[in-house]
Every structure is written in C-alpha cells, then in structure tokens.
Amino acid sequence: MTTVRTDVLVIGSGAGGALTAARLAEAGRSVVVVEEGPHVDPDAVEPFSREEMVAKYRNGGLTATLGLPPVNYVEARCVGGGTEINSGLYHRLPSDVLRDWVATWDIGGLDDTAMQRYSAEVERDLSISSLPEDPPPASAVLERGAEGLGWSVLEVPRWYRYERGDDGRHRAVKQTMTRTFVPRAVAAGARLMAGCTVRRLVVRGGRVREARCVVEHADGRREPLSIEADDVFVCAGAIGTPALLQRSGVRRRIGAGLKLHPTIKLAARFPEPFADHSYVPMHQVKEFAPDVTLGGSAFRPGYVALALGDSWAENEKDMVDWERIGVYYASIRSDGAGRVITLPGLDSPIVTYALRESDLSRLARGLVHLGELLFEAGADTLYPSIEGAPAVRHPDQLADLWSLVRRDRVSLMTIHLFSTVGMGERRDRTGADSFGRVWGVGNLRVNDASLLPDAPGVNPQGTIMAIAARNCDQFLSSS
C-alpha cells in the first residue's frame, strides 16, 4: 500500500474544502486535498443539462430522504463540489439568525463583526456582483409579479464575473471552486487527488492516525492508499461528513439534527416563450422571509417535464408548450429534522427527514403565495408539484391547493443540507466545538455545511465559506 505524508489532509473540495485547502497552503502548510469525484472542466458540459447530472452529481441527482413525504435532495460528486452545479446566488447570513445560533448553541468567538469581515473577504474572492444588464425574462417574472402585488423583491447577487463579448453583451462566468480556490490551493503547493475515496479514518488515542483510501485510476484500476497527516479537515458535506465520521467510529452527536430547506414547486405557462432557458432566475421574493422564500429554478426541457410529471396523464399534452413554461419554487425554514445513519455493508448512508405539520402548513402557504405571484406576472396555467393535482388556470382556484399539500401527495426537493455535526460549546447538542474541532479527537476538524447549527433561511454558500475562513484563521493561530 502506498503511503502519503502531509501536514494537513482536507477531505472534500467544495466550498468549505477548497477554501480550507487554499488558505492553509498559502499559509505555508503542506496540504493534500482529496475528492471522491472526478475533475470536470466547468466548461465541459452545459449547466443544468442531463450530461452535467451524469458527470457531476451523486447518483445522477436521484437521492431522497426516508420519511413521509420523502424529500429529494441533490449532492455534487466532483472537484469543486456543490459550487459546480448550484445557481451561484449569494447571501450574507442574516444578523438575527447569527445571534440566535450563538445564543442557542453557545458558539464562542463568533459575532456579527467577525461574520461581516469574513463575508467581505469571500465576496472579494468570488467577485460577488449583480447583473450588468437587464435580467433574463424568467427572472423578470418574479420582479414583475412582486411589484404588482407590492411585495418585497430583490435581485440576489451572484459569484459571477462578467466578461463583455464582441456583441456588447456580457458573458457570465460562475466563480466555482475549480475556477477560484482549487487553483489557488494548487498554486500554493497543495496536492489535489481526484477520484480518491476515504473509506475511514483510523482513530487511536484521541487522534487520527491515518486515512485509508481507495484511488480509482482512469483505466478503472483501484489502488489502496494511506494518508498520514498531523491534522485532518473533513469537508465532505452534510451527508458525506457524518457518514465518514461514523464509519470511523466517531459517533457522538454525529449525524443527528439534519436540517434542510424543503422546497415545493410550481411550473407556470406564459403567453410568450422564454428566450433563454439556460438561466436560473436571480430574483427572490422576501415578503414572507425568513419562513418562506419565493424564487426560480432551472427549467430546461427535462426539468419542465419533471415539474409536470406529478400529473403526467393530464399535463403531457402541454409539453408541446415547454418553451413557454418556467419552473418556480417556495422554499421554507423547516421545524423538522433528520438523521444520517451508516450501516455495515452499505456504501451509502441512510438519510431520514421528518417534516412537522407546521412545515406542511408553511409549504401550502408558500405555494399559494407563489401562485398569486405568477398569475400577477401573467401566467395562464400553473402546474403544482403535487401528485394528481389538476392544473390551476385561475387565481380563484389557488385556495384549493391548501388541502392538497398532504404528506402522501406532495413532491418536495432540496439542494441545501446542514447541521449534521453542529458547532458550539454545548457538548450535549453539538458534534464539534465553536471552531469545528470534533469532540474527543484532537486533530480532527469539520469545516463545511455540517457545522451550521440550523438552516439559515438563505442560500448558504456565503455562510459556509465565511465560517470556514474564520475556522482556518483560528487553526493557524493555535497550531
């Protein structure tokens, strides 16, 4: 078996892992960063296409929690992690949410001043900016509908760099980790190993002694590998991180408390076709935040078919109009919770999630408000993501949706998962201390979405990266 030696091992190359690898390598530490998935050039496949799902998504994008209703969730499996497949929307963590987290979980050394400082660093590094020109039609729908109803709406900034083309228009280049922090880490001396799966960490005497891995080569060969490191940062996401820790015998408060943003959708048909189906709308309606956020989703033909699929017998004929159909959502902060559980003999963990009745009520409210918004914006037909639900063709029919949002009928999804380790000084409620060091294992840290103690109610990448940067600085100052 080959053995690799390094100061720091970073497991995972998404928002938390890539930033961690870059900051520690730039500080002079020797760093190895491993990624289970392949390295896919960000321009190699069309965003939100079937080809992208095959190349970059875990399980081709088809994974769901156990529970009634199940919640379909999406994870990336590639260098750059979720930053390669998400919509690039950026929010700072709301100050009131931060104060609640600090008080509830007794998080030390985290206040609004620190978060604002680290958020500003992330914004600089990722070129956070707004559109330099008019929004695409699918996004303008949200703005038009909200303004007609007098609701609060905003264009959400994105981690995009805009390059002016020969035609005078701007080309948007998403600042994924493969375009930003991964190259920075490599330039500073970090070694990136794609196609390397960490099976387990060997923990003895309160420290990680080695990581036992399997490397899959381009020709299909699989080779065992041992990585020895002074310190280990696990950044494999809210599902992958607790699964690895549990496989390694680290189980205290690990995998419990899963939180997410359950999302319900409406497809909406408009009188005129959308000119460009490659955009994800960047406007969000915040009139009902933080409980409910209204926004837009990907709506290429396959996504439109999926959105119409809950009542396919009735809706199939409308696929001829797919160019006129956009897909929109209502996302909520959930009172429910779930778990990540590993079992011997299973490669993938079992993920459960139990919505509360308050969540179903919030989803129904969000769906009705979303319908009001889309009709105000000019939609003529709405297609709810509810099994067997008829298409809605008039605002007077929206009230009927309340009774249809039931556990046995509603179709939900999420792309935001958190809280399966949790940080803070409340050892009875957290898996790691205020800076991500796992309780009971001196050289083991977590630095990804798993640490967020609750769902933030906003797109989370900015929060994940700000907290990861803060944790890196604390590590460097104390080691």
Tab-separated table of C-alpha atoms in Angstrom:
chain	number	residue	atom	x	y	z
A	1	MET	CA	0.000	0.000	0.000
A	2	THR	CA	1.294	3.458	-0.916
A	3	THR	CA	1.567	5.951	1.953
A	4	VAL	CA	1.414	9.728	1.541
A	5	ARG	CA	2.559	12.089	4.302
A	6	THR	CA	1.346	15.685	4.739
A	7	ASP	CA	0.795	18.369	7.366
A	8	VAL	CA	-2.910	18.709	6.601
A	9	LEU	CA	-5.378	16.404	4.887
A	10	VAL	CA	-8.525	18.076	3.522
A	11	ILE	CA	-11.306	15.662	2.575
A	12	GLY	CA	-13.643	17.242	0.031
A	13	SER	CA	-13.126	20.092	-2.418
A	14	GLY	CA	-16.395	22.017	-2.275
A	15	ALA	CA	-16.994	25.448	-0.767
A	16	GLY	CA	-15.560	24.528	2.628
A	17	GLY	CA	-12.813	22.166	1.494
A	18	ALA	CA	-11.400	24.224	-1.372
A	19	LEU	CA	-11.239	27.365	0.764
A	20	THR	CA	-9.623	25.422	3.616
A	21	ALA	CA	-7.003	23.910	1.309
A	22	ALA	CA	-6.148	27.269	-0.252
A	23	ARG	CA	-5.856	29.220	2.999
A	24	LEU	CA	-3.735	26.587	4.725
A	25	ALA	CA	-1.465	26.041	1.709
A	26	GLU	CA	-0.996	29.782	1.316
A	27	ALA	CA	-0.007	29.903	4.973
A	28	GLY	CA	2.839	27.503	4.258
A	29	ARG	CA	1.351	24.170	5.338
A	30	SER	CA	1.771	21.112	3.172
A	31	VAL	CA	-1.745	20.128	2.123
A	32	VAL	CA	-3.282	17.142	0.382
A	33	VAL	CA	-6.896	17.611	-0.712
A	34	VAL	CA	-8.809	14.523	-1.808
A	35	GLU	CA	-12.052	14.396	-3.757
A	36	GLU	CA	-14.122	11.288	-4.353
A	37	GLY	CA	-15.455	12.501	-7.694
A	38	PRO	CA	-13.726	13.384	-10.965
A	39	HIS	CA	-12.192	16.666	-12.054
A	40	VAL	CA	-14.576	18.030	-14.714
A	41	ASP	CA	-13.727	21.250	-16.501
A	42	PRO	CA	-16.519	23.749	-15.733
A	43	ASP	CA	-16.976	24.424	-19.455
A	44	ALA	CA	-17.045	20.741	-20.451
A	45	VAL	CA	-20.808	20.234	-20.056
A	46	GLU	CA	-23.819	22.531	-20.329
A	47	PRO	CA	-25.096	23.773	-16.946
A	48	PHE	CA	-28.272	22.054	-15.724
A	49	SER	CA	-28.138	19.509	-18.534
A	50	ARG	CA	-28.512	15.742	-18.354
A	51	GLU	CA	-24.811	15.469	-19.217
A	52	GLU	CA	-23.912	17.602	-16.216
A	53	MET	CA	-26.039	15.455	-13.913
A	54	VAL	CA	-24.248	12.305	-15.091
A	55	ALA	CA	-20.794	13.886	-14.837
A	56	LYS	CA	-21.062	15.872	-11.612
A	57	TYR	CA	-23.999	14.698	-9.468
A	58	ARG	CA	-24.006	11.891	-6.921
A	59	ASN	CA	-26.325	9.111	-8.054
A	60	GLY	CA	-27.150	11.127	-11.150
A	61	GLY	CA	-29.062	13.573	-8.954
A	62	LEU	CA	-31.576	10.971	-7.773
A	63	THR	CA	-31.438	10.657	-3.986
A	64	ALA	CA	-34.195	11.033	-1.407
A	65	THR	CA	-34.665	11.017	2.335
A	66	LEU	CA	-36.720	8.344	4.066
A	67	GLY	CA	-39.905	9.749	5.531
A	68	LEU	CA	-43.390	10.839	4.555
A	69	PRO	CA	-43.122	12.791	2.405
A	70	PRO	CA	-39.666	11.897	1.096
A	71	VAL	CA	-37.509	14.881	0.182
A	72	ASN	CA	-35.432	14.541	-2.983
A	73	TYR	CA	-32.000	16.060	-2.485
A	74	VAL	CA	-29.055	16.844	-4.718
A	75	GLU	CA	-25.354	16.403	-3.967
A	76	ALA	CA	-22.385	17.046	-6.214
A	77	ARG	CA	-19.682	14.428	-6.710
A	78	CYS	CA	-16.811	16.212	-8.440
A	79	VAL	CA	-13.910	18.533	-7.777
A	80	GLY	CA	-15.458	21.803	-6.613
A	81	GLY	CA	-18.465	20.122	-5.049
A	82	GLY	CA	-21.780	21.923	-4.991
A	83	THR	CA	-20.268	25.140	-6.334
A	84	GLU	CA	-20.013	23.463	-9.729
A	85	ILE	CA	-23.744	22.766	-10.009
A	86	ASN	CA	-25.571	25.405	-7.974
A	87	SER	CA	-27.126	28.635	-9.238
A	88	GLY	CA	-24.459	30.905	-7.725
A	89	LEU	CA	-26.834	33.006	-5.611
A	90	TYR	CA	-25.155	34.757	-2.687
A	91	HIS	CA	-26.475	35.985	0.657
A	92	ARG	CA	-24.813	37.051	3.844
A	93	LEU	CA	-26.108	35.289	6.944
A	94	PRO	CA	-28.849	37.475	8.485
A	95	SER	CA	-27.644	39.046	11.727
A	96	ASP	CA	-30.688	37.895	13.699
A	97	VAL	CA	-30.068	34.291	12.628
A	98	LEU	CA	-26.421	34.564	13.722
A	99	ARG	CA	-27.410	35.932	17.138
A	100	ASP	CA	-29.877	33.093	17.609
A	101	TRP	CA	-27.230	30.499	16.708
A	102	VAL	CA	-24.660	31.984	19.086
A	103	ALA	CA	-27.123	32.077	21.981
A	104	THR	CA	-28.727	28.681	21.394
A	105	TRP	CA	-25.557	26.656	20.807
A	106	ASP	CA	-23.140	28.797	22.826
A	107	ILE	CA	-20.824	29.435	19.877
A	108	GLY	CA	-17.687	31.188	21.062
A	109	GLY	CA	-15.748	33.799	19.104
A	110	LEU	CA	-18.488	34.405	16.540
A	111	ASP	CA	-20.225	37.748	16.305
A	112	ASP	CA	-21.642	39.982	13.617
A	113	THR	CA	-18.414	41.956	13.232
A	114	ALA	CA	-16.400	38.808	12.519
A	115	MET	CA	-19.002	37.436	10.107
A	116	GLN	CA	-19.189	40.684	8.174
A	117	ARG	CA	-15.389	40.793	7.860
A	118	TYR	CA	-15.094	37.236	6.588
A	119	SER	CA	-18.113	37.678	4.335
A	120	ALA	CA	-16.432	40.686	2.742
A	121	GLU	CA	-13.327	38.570	2.058
A	122	VAL	CA	-15.426	35.871	0.386
A	123	GLU	CA	-17.245	38.473	-1.702
A	124	ARG	CA	-13.953	39.857	-2.939
A	125	ASP	CA	-12.509	36.439	-3.747
A	126	LEU	CA	-15.619	35.286	-5.641
A	127	SER	CA	-16.360	38.542	-7.491
A	128	ILE	CA	-19.820	38.844	-5.949
A	129	SER	CA	-21.808	41.143	-8.207
A	130	SER	CA	-25.196	41.948	-9.708
A	131	LEU	CA	-26.227	41.759	-13.340
A	132	PRO	CA	-24.637	44.446	-15.519
A	133	GLU	CA	-27.719	44.453	-17.781
A	134	ASP	CA	-31.454	43.706	-17.704
A	135	PRO	CA	-32.460	40.414	-16.032
A	136	PRO	CA	-33.485	37.478	-18.230
A	137	PRO	CA	-37.250	37.076	-18.753
A	138	ALA	CA	-37.657	34.180	-16.301
A	139	SER	CA	-36.159	36.300	-13.528
A	140	ALA	CA	-38.126	39.394	-14.545
A	141	VAL	CA	-41.291	37.337	-13.930
A	142	LEU	CA	-40.553	37.352	-10.194
A	143	GLU	CA	-39.778	41.054	-10.167
A	144	ARG	CA	-42.891	41.941	-12.162
A	145	GLY	CA	-45.242	39.811	-10.099
A	146	ALA	CA	-43.895	41.038	-6.759
A	147	GLU	CA	-44.018	44.679	-7.769
A	148	GLY	CA	-47.594	44.237	-8.961
A	149	LEU	CA	-48.576	42.844	-5.560
A	150	GLY	CA	-46.482	45.333	-3.589
A	151	TRP	CA	-44.216	42.601	-2.196
A	152	SER	CA	-40.548	42.854	-1.303
A	153	VAL	CA	-38.308	41.502	-4.077
A	154	LEU	CA	-34.584	41.700	-4.725
A	155	GLU	CA	-32.048	40.708	-7.304
A	156	VAL	CA	-29.738	38.357	-5.430
A	157	PRO	CA	-26.027	38.952	-6.144
A	158	ARG	CA	-24.083	36.020	-7.547
A	159	TRP	CA	-20.500	34.748	-7.566
A	160	TYR	CA	-20.076	35.563	-11.227
A	161	ARG	CA	-17.519	37.504	-13.219
A	162	TYR	CA	-18.924	39.281	-16.255
A	163	GLU	CA	-16.924	39.472	-19.483
A	164	ARG	CA	-18.124	41.742	-22.306
A	165	GLY	CA	-18.335	39.963	-25.661
A	166	ASP	CA	-17.912	41.288	-29.173
A	167	ASP	CA	-21.679	41.801	-29.399
A	168	GLY	CA	-21.582	44.189	-26.450
A	169	ARG	CA	-23.363	41.783	-24.114
A	170	HIS	CA	-21.802	40.219	-21.048
A	171	ARG	CA	-20.820	36.579	-20.659
A	172	ALA	CA	-21.392	35.368	-17.111
A	173	VAL	CA	-18.591	33.164	-15.738
A	174	LYS	CA	-19.524	31.451	-12.485
A	175	GLN	CA	-16.716	31.574	-9.948
A	176	THR	CA	-16.803	27.915	-8.962
A	177	MET	CA	-14.142	26.365	-6.764
A	178	THR	CA	-12.445	24.901	-9.858
A	179	ARG	CA	-12.000	28.471	-11.120
A	180	THR	CA	-11.022	30.062	-7.795
A	181	PHE	CA	-9.892	28.317	-4.619
A	182	VAL	CA	-8.818	24.977	-6.101
A	183	PRO	CA	-6.294	26.662	-8.473
A	184	ARG	CA	-5.167	28.887	-5.594
A	185	ALA	CA	-4.536	25.849	-3.407
A	186	VAL	CA	-2.606	24.052	-6.137
A	187	ALA	CA	-0.566	27.176	-6.953
A	188	ALA	CA	0.400	27.385	-3.270
A	189	GLY	CA	1.668	23.802	-3.315
A	190	ALA	CA	-1.380	21.736	-2.338
A	191	ARG	CA	-1.686	18.321	-3.940
A	192	LEU	CA	-5.143	17.598	-5.399
A	193	MET	CA	-6.178	13.950	-5.721
A	194	ALA	CA	-9.425	13.420	-7.621
A	195	GLY	CA	-11.077	10.008	-7.709
A	196	CYS	CA	-9.842	9.291	-4.180
A	197	THR	CA	-12.406	7.942	-1.716
A	198	VAL	CA	-11.638	7.966	2.006
A	199	ARG	CA	-13.145	4.779	3.391
A	200	ARG	CA	-12.383	5.528	7.017
A	201	LEU	CA	-10.147	7.395	9.401
A	202	VAL	CA	-8.099	5.317	11.833
A	203	VAL	CA	-8.535	6.906	15.272
A	204	ARG	CA	-6.395	5.803	18.216
A	205	GLY	CA	-5.577	7.572	21.459
A	206	GLY	CA	-7.815	10.535	20.655
A	207	ARG	CA	-6.133	11.334	17.321
A	208	VAL	CA	-6.492	10.438	13.661
A	209	ARG	CA	-3.500	8.281	12.749
A	210	GLU	CA	-4.207	7.718	9.059
A	211	ALA	CA	-6.863	7.918	6.386
A	212	ARG	CA	-7.452	4.703	4.482
A	213	CYS	CA	-8.442	5.478	0.917
A	214	VAL	CA	-9.112	3.897	-2.449
A	215	VAL	CA	-7.870	5.650	-5.594
A	216	GLU	CA	-9.681	4.921	-8.866
A	217	HIS	CA	-7.472	5.427	-11.904
A	218	ALA	CA	-8.615	6.474	-15.382
A	219	ASP	CA	-8.226	2.907	-16.652
A	220	GLY	CA	-10.533	1.578	-13.926
A	221	ARG	CA	-7.813	0.198	-11.651
A	222	ARG	CA	-8.425	0.667	-7.933
A	223	GLU	CA	-5.497	1.113	-5.595
A	224	PRO	CA	-5.406	1.315	-1.778
A	225	LEU	CA	-3.751	4.397	-0.314
A	226	SER	CA	-2.880	5.508	3.208
A	227	ILE	CA	-2.578	9.222	4.031
A	228	GLU	CA	-0.900	10.279	7.271
A	229	ALA	CA	-1.439	13.857	8.419
A	230	ASP	CA	-0.868	15.946	11.509
A	231	ASP	CA	-4.347	17.434	11.125
A	232	VAL	CA	-7.450	16.369	9.214
A	233	PHE	CA	-10.267	18.608	7.962
A	234	VAL	CA	-13.396	16.770	6.837
A	235	CYS	CA	-15.346	18.868	4.312
A	236	ALA	CA	-17.459	16.233	2.563
A	237	GLY	CA	-20.840	17.926	3.012
A	238	ALA	CA	-23.769	17.480	5.365
A	239	ILE	CA	-24.252	13.853	4.285
A	240	GLY	CA	-20.716	12.734	3.445
A	241	THR	CA	-19.027	14.225	6.509
A	242	PRO	CA	-21.106	12.468	9.197
A	243	ALA	CA	-21.094	9.256	7.155
A	244	LEU	CA	-17.282	9.194	7.108
A	245	LEU	CA	-17.023	10.057	10.801
A	246	GLN	CA	-19.471	7.315	11.734
A	247	ARG	CA	-17.605	4.759	9.604
A	248	SER	CA	-14.502	5.794	11.529
A	249	GLY	CA	-16.119	5.153	14.927
A	250	VAL	CA	-16.695	8.849	15.700
A	251	ARG	CA	-20.393	8.932	16.531
A	252	ARG	CA	-21.078	11.240	19.471
A	253	ARG	CA	-23.670	13.763	18.240
A	254	ILE	CA	-22.604	12.997	14.671
A	255	GLY	CA	-25.344	12.671	12.032
A	256	ALA	CA	-28.196	13.883	14.221
A	257	GLY	CA	-30.009	17.152	13.711
A	258	LEU	CA	-30.053	17.230	9.905
A	259	LYS	CA	-31.763	20.409	8.723
A	260	LEU	CA	-32.676	21.493	5.215
A	261	HIS	CA	-34.758	23.919	3.174
A	262	PRO	CA	-37.750	21.894	1.896
A	263	THR	CA	-38.871	23.258	-1.467
A	264	ILE	CA	-42.169	22.915	-3.335
A	265	LYS	CA	-42.525	23.909	-6.988
A	266	LEU	CA	-44.974	25.321	-9.498
A	267	ALA	CA	-44.415	25.185	-13.219
A	268	ALA	CA	-46.003	28.206	-14.898
A	269	ARG	CA	-47.005	28.677	-18.533
A	270	PHE	CA	-46.893	32.161	-20.021
A	271	PRO	CA	-48.300	33.586	-23.274
A	272	GLU	CA	-44.858	34.069	-24.826
A	273	PRO	CA	-41.865	31.696	-24.925
A	274	PHE	CA	-38.814	32.341	-22.788
A	275	ALA	CA	-35.911	33.414	-24.958
A	276	ASP	CA	-33.252	31.624	-22.911
A	277	HIS	CA	-33.742	28.516	-20.775
A	278	SER	CA	-30.119	28.401	-19.597
A	279	TYR	CA	-30.578	30.919	-16.764
A	280	VAL	CA	-31.705	30.242	-13.229
A	281	PRO	CA	-33.649	33.334	-12.090
A	282	MET	CA	-31.678	35.579	-9.746
A	283	HIS	CA	-34.637	37.429	-8.229
A	284	GLN	CA	-36.152	36.241	-4.950
A	285	VAL	CA	-39.280	37.424	-3.152
A	286	LYS	CA	-38.569	38.089	0.529
A	287	GLU	CA	-42.001	39.377	1.574
A	288	PHE	CA	-42.505	36.314	3.809
A	289	ALA	CA	-38.895	35.710	4.878
A	290	PRO	CA	-37.367	34.079	6.805
A	291	ASP	CA	-40.134	31.472	6.904
A	292	VAL	CA	-40.815	31.421	3.144
A	293	THR	CA	-38.738	32.480	0.129
A	294	LEU	CA	-40.077	32.509	-3.433
A	295	GLY	CA	-37.718	32.112	-6.378
A	296	GLY	CA	-36.996	30.426	-9.689
A	297	SER	CA	-35.426	27.120	-10.644
A	298	ALA	CA	-33.742	25.531	-13.650
A	299	PHE	CA	-36.214	24.993	-16.487
A	300	ARG	CA	-34.586	23.197	-19.359
A	301	PRO	CA	-36.946	20.730	-21.112
A	302	GLY	CA	-36.140	17.822	-18.794
A	303	TYR	CA	-36.826	19.934	-15.716
A	304	VAL	CA	-40.112	21.121	-17.205
A	305	ALA	CA	-41.142	17.511	-17.874
A	306	LEU	CA	-40.229	16.583	-14.320
A	307	ALA	CA	-42.275	19.500	-12.963
A	308	LEU	CA	-45.299	18.398	-14.987
A	309	GLY	CA	-44.782	14.744	-14.085
A	310	ASP	CA	-46.828	14.658	-10.884
A	311	SER	CA	-49.983	14.737	-13.041
A	312	TRP	CA	-48.476	13.484	-16.286
A	313	ALA	CA	-51.673	11.959	-17.709
A	314	GLU	CA	-53.258	15.411	-17.689
A	315	ASN	CA	-50.162	17.523	-18.358
A	316	GLU	CA	-48.280	15.532	-21.019
A	317	LYS	CA	-50.035	17.352	-23.842
A	318	ASP	CA	-48.734	20.689	-22.505
A	319	MET	CA	-45.107	19.685	-23.038
A	320	VAL	CA	-45.574	20.967	-26.586
A	321	ASP	CA	-45.508	24.397	-24.914
A	322	TRP	CA	-42.330	23.743	-22.903
A	323	GLU	CA	-40.657	26.872	-24.287
A	324	ARG	CA	-43.369	28.942	-22.580
A	325	ILE	CA	-43.041	27.185	-19.223
A	326	GLY	CA	-40.801	28.232	-16.325
A	327	VAL	CA	-40.295	26.447	-13.013
A	328	TYR	CA	-40.572	28.369	-9.716
A	329	TYR	CA	-40.406	27.432	-6.062
A	330	ALA	CA	-41.366	28.217	-2.496
A	331	SER	CA	-38.618	27.304	-0.016
A	332	ILE	CA	-39.125	27.227	3.760
A	333	ARG	CA	-37.182	27.112	7.006
A	334	SER	CA	-38.247	23.815	8.466
A	335	ASP	CA	-39.137	22.882	12.044
A	336	GLY	CA	-38.486	19.246	11.189
A	337	ALA	CA	-35.186	17.385	11.444
A	338	GLY	CA	-33.496	14.232	10.238
A	339	ARG	CA	-30.534	11.925	10.656
A	340	VAL	CA	-27.651	10.457	8.679
A	341	ILE	CA	-27.043	6.826	9.636
A	342	THR	CA	-24.357	4.456	8.347
A	343	LEU	CA	-24.913	0.712	8.477
A	344	PRO	CA	-22.390	-2.107	7.953
A	345	GLY	CA	-22.406	-3.431	4.409
A	346	LEU	CA	-23.977	-0.336	2.852
A	347	ASP	CA	-21.839	2.028	0.797
A	348	SER	CA	-24.293	4.905	1.171
A	349	PRO	CA	-25.799	6.154	4.415
A	350	ILE	CA	-29.481	6.115	5.234
A	351	VAL	CA	-30.856	9.653	5.401
A	352	THR	CA	-34.142	10.353	7.172
A	353	TYR	CA	-36.162	13.539	7.490
A	354	ALA	CA	-39.433	14.128	9.343
A	355	LEU	CA	-41.429	17.215	8.430
A	356	ARG	CA	-43.712	18.645	11.060
A	357	GLU	CA	-47.285	19.741	10.465
A	358	SER	CA	-46.084	23.336	10.741
A	359	ASP	CA	-43.793	22.658	7.764
A	360	LEU	CA	-46.691	21.406	5.642
A	361	SER	CA	-48.695	24.485	6.555
A	362	ARG	CA	-45.765	26.727	5.637
A	363	LEU	CA	-45.307	24.910	2.325
A	364	ALA	CA	-49.010	25.304	1.496
A	365	ARG	CA	-48.842	28.995	2.323
A	366	GLY	CA	-45.746	29.389	0.165
A	367	LEU	CA	-47.355	27.535	-2.742
A	368	VAL	CA	-50.448	29.751	-2.670
A	369	HIS	CA	-48.362	32.933	-2.489
A	370	LEU	CA	-46.223	31.663	-5.362
A	371	GLY	CA	-49.362	31.081	-7.409
A	372	GLU	CA	-50.586	34.603	-6.672
A	373	LEU	CA	-47.232	35.974	-7.774
A	374	LEU	CA	-47.124	34.022	-11.050
A	375	PHE	CA	-50.680	34.895	-12.049
A	376	GLU	CA	-49.914	38.554	-11.313
A	377	ALA	CA	-46.877	38.251	-13.602
A	378	GLY	CA	-49.046	36.988	-16.462
A	379	ALA	CA	-49.087	33.184	-16.209
A	380	ASP	CA	-52.154	31.458	-17.690
A	381	THR	CA	-51.647	27.968	-16.219
A	382	LEU	CA	-49.890	26.594	-13.118
A	383	TYR	CA	-48.790	23.001	-12.553
A	384	PRO	CA	-48.315	22.119	-8.853
A	385	SER	CA	-45.736	19.545	-7.719
A	386	ILE	CA	-48.479	17.538	-6.043
A	387	GLU	CA	-49.377	14.030	-7.137
A	388	GLY	CA	-52.598	14.018	-9.135
A	389	ALA	CA	-53.262	17.721	-8.658
A	390	PRO	CA	-55.075	19.390	-11.565
A	391	ALA	CA	-53.558	22.339	-13.368
A	392	VAL	CA	-54.608	25.702	-11.932
A	393	ARG	CA	-55.971	28.097	-14.535
A	394	HIS	CA	-57.447	30.916	-12.455
A	395	PRO	CA	-56.460	32.679	-9.210
A	396	ASP	CA	-59.753	31.616	-7.634
A	397	GLN	CA	-58.528	28.007	-7.735
A	398	LEU	CA	-55.431	28.686	-5.617
A	399	ALA	CA	-57.322	28.193	-2.351
A	400	ASP	CA	-57.845	24.554	-3.351
A	401	LEU	CA	-54.104	23.941	-3.046
A	402	TRP	CA	-54.205	24.219	0.746
A	403	SER	CA	-55.996	20.900	1.144
A	404	LEU	CA	-53.789	19.178	-1.463
A	405	VAL	CA	-50.470	19.777	0.346
A	406	ARG	CA	-50.543	16.440	2.174
A	407	ARG	CA	-47.804	14.071	3.224
A	408	ASP	CA	-48.941	11.375	0.803
A	409	ARG	CA	-49.199	13.656	-2.246
A	410	VAL	CA	-46.666	16.470	-2.155
A	411	SER	CA	-43.370	16.277	-4.082
A	412	LEU	CA	-40.501	18.082	-2.328
A	413	MET	CA	-36.838	18.635	-3.036
A	414	THR	CA	-33.866	20.497	-1.620
A	415	ILE	CA	-30.336	21.459	-2.569
A	416	HIS	CA	-29.460	22.857	0.884
A	417	LEU	CA	-28.491	20.471	3.707
A	418	PHE	CA	-26.875	21.352	7.057
A	419	SER	CA	-26.341	20.696	10.749
A	420	THR	CA	-25.270	17.044	10.946
A	421	VAL	CA	-22.290	17.871	13.174
A	422	GLY	CA	-23.129	21.275	14.599
A	423	MET	CA	-20.678	23.648	16.263
A	424	GLY	CA	-20.727	25.273	19.682
A	425	GLU	CA	-19.772	24.720	23.292
A	426	ARG	CA	-22.974	22.809	24.126
A	427	ARG	CA	-21.474	19.322	24.149
A	428	ASP	CA	-24.910	17.814	24.707
A	429	ARG	CA	-26.123	19.290	21.398
A	430	THR	CA	-23.062	19.633	19.141
A	431	GLY	CA	-20.519	17.358	17.486
A	432	ALA	CA	-17.719	19.926	17.372
A	433	ASP	CA	-16.545	22.964	19.287
A	434	SER	CA	-17.048	26.560	18.199
A	435	PHE	CA	-14.280	26.282	15.575
A	436	GLY	CA	-15.145	22.861	14.163
A	437	ARG	CA	-12.833	20.606	16.209
A	438	VAL	CA	-14.619	17.298	16.737
A	439	TRP	CA	-15.144	16.484	20.403
A	440	GLY	CA	-12.725	13.843	21.654
A	441	VAL	CA	-10.399	13.790	18.611
A	442	GLY	CA	-7.684	16.391	18.972
A	443	ASN	CA	-6.534	16.681	15.353
A	444	LEU	CA	-9.879	16.235	13.589
A	445	ARG	CA	-11.936	19.183	12.361
A	446	VAL	CA	-15.042	19.707	10.264
A	447	ASN	CA	-15.276	22.779	8.015
A	448	ASP	CA	-18.373	22.618	5.826
A	449	ALA	CA	-22.186	22.875	5.891
A	450	SER	CA	-22.314	20.202	8.604
A	451	LEU	CA	-21.235	22.836	11.148
A	452	LEU	CA	-24.140	25.221	10.575
A	453	PRO	CA	-26.313	24.524	13.630
A	454	ASP	CA	-29.588	25.235	11.821
A	455	ALA	CA	-30.918	26.112	8.387
A	456	PRO	CA	-30.041	29.749	7.651
A	457	GLY	CA	-33.112	30.515	5.532
A	458	VAL	CA	-30.934	31.897	2.696
A	459	ASN	CA	-28.652	30.417	0.049
A	460	PRO	CA	-25.884	29.065	2.275
A	461	GLN	CA	-22.593	29.076	0.350
A	462	GLY	CA	-21.519	32.510	1.580
A	463	THR	CA	-22.172	31.497	5.192
A	464	ILE	CA	-20.312	28.193	4.788
A	465	MET	CA	-17.266	29.920	3.333
A	466	ALA	CA	-17.184	32.785	5.846
A	467	ILE	CA	-17.284	30.364	8.776
A	468	ALA	CA	-14.703	28.102	7.113
A	469	ALA	CA	-12.327	31.054	6.648
A	470	ARG	CA	-12.765	32.064	10.282
A	471	ASN	CA	-12.055	28.495	11.428
A	472	CYS	CA	-8.903	28.334	9.280
A	473	ASP	CA	-7.562	31.502	10.874
A	474	GLN	CA	-8.205	30.118	14.355
A	475	PHE	CA	-6.456	26.872	13.429
A	476	LEU	CA	-3.418	28.690	12.045
A	477	SER	CA	-3.132	30.919	15.097
A	478	SER	CA	-3.327	27.999	17.518
A	479	SER	CA	-1.129	25.390	15.862
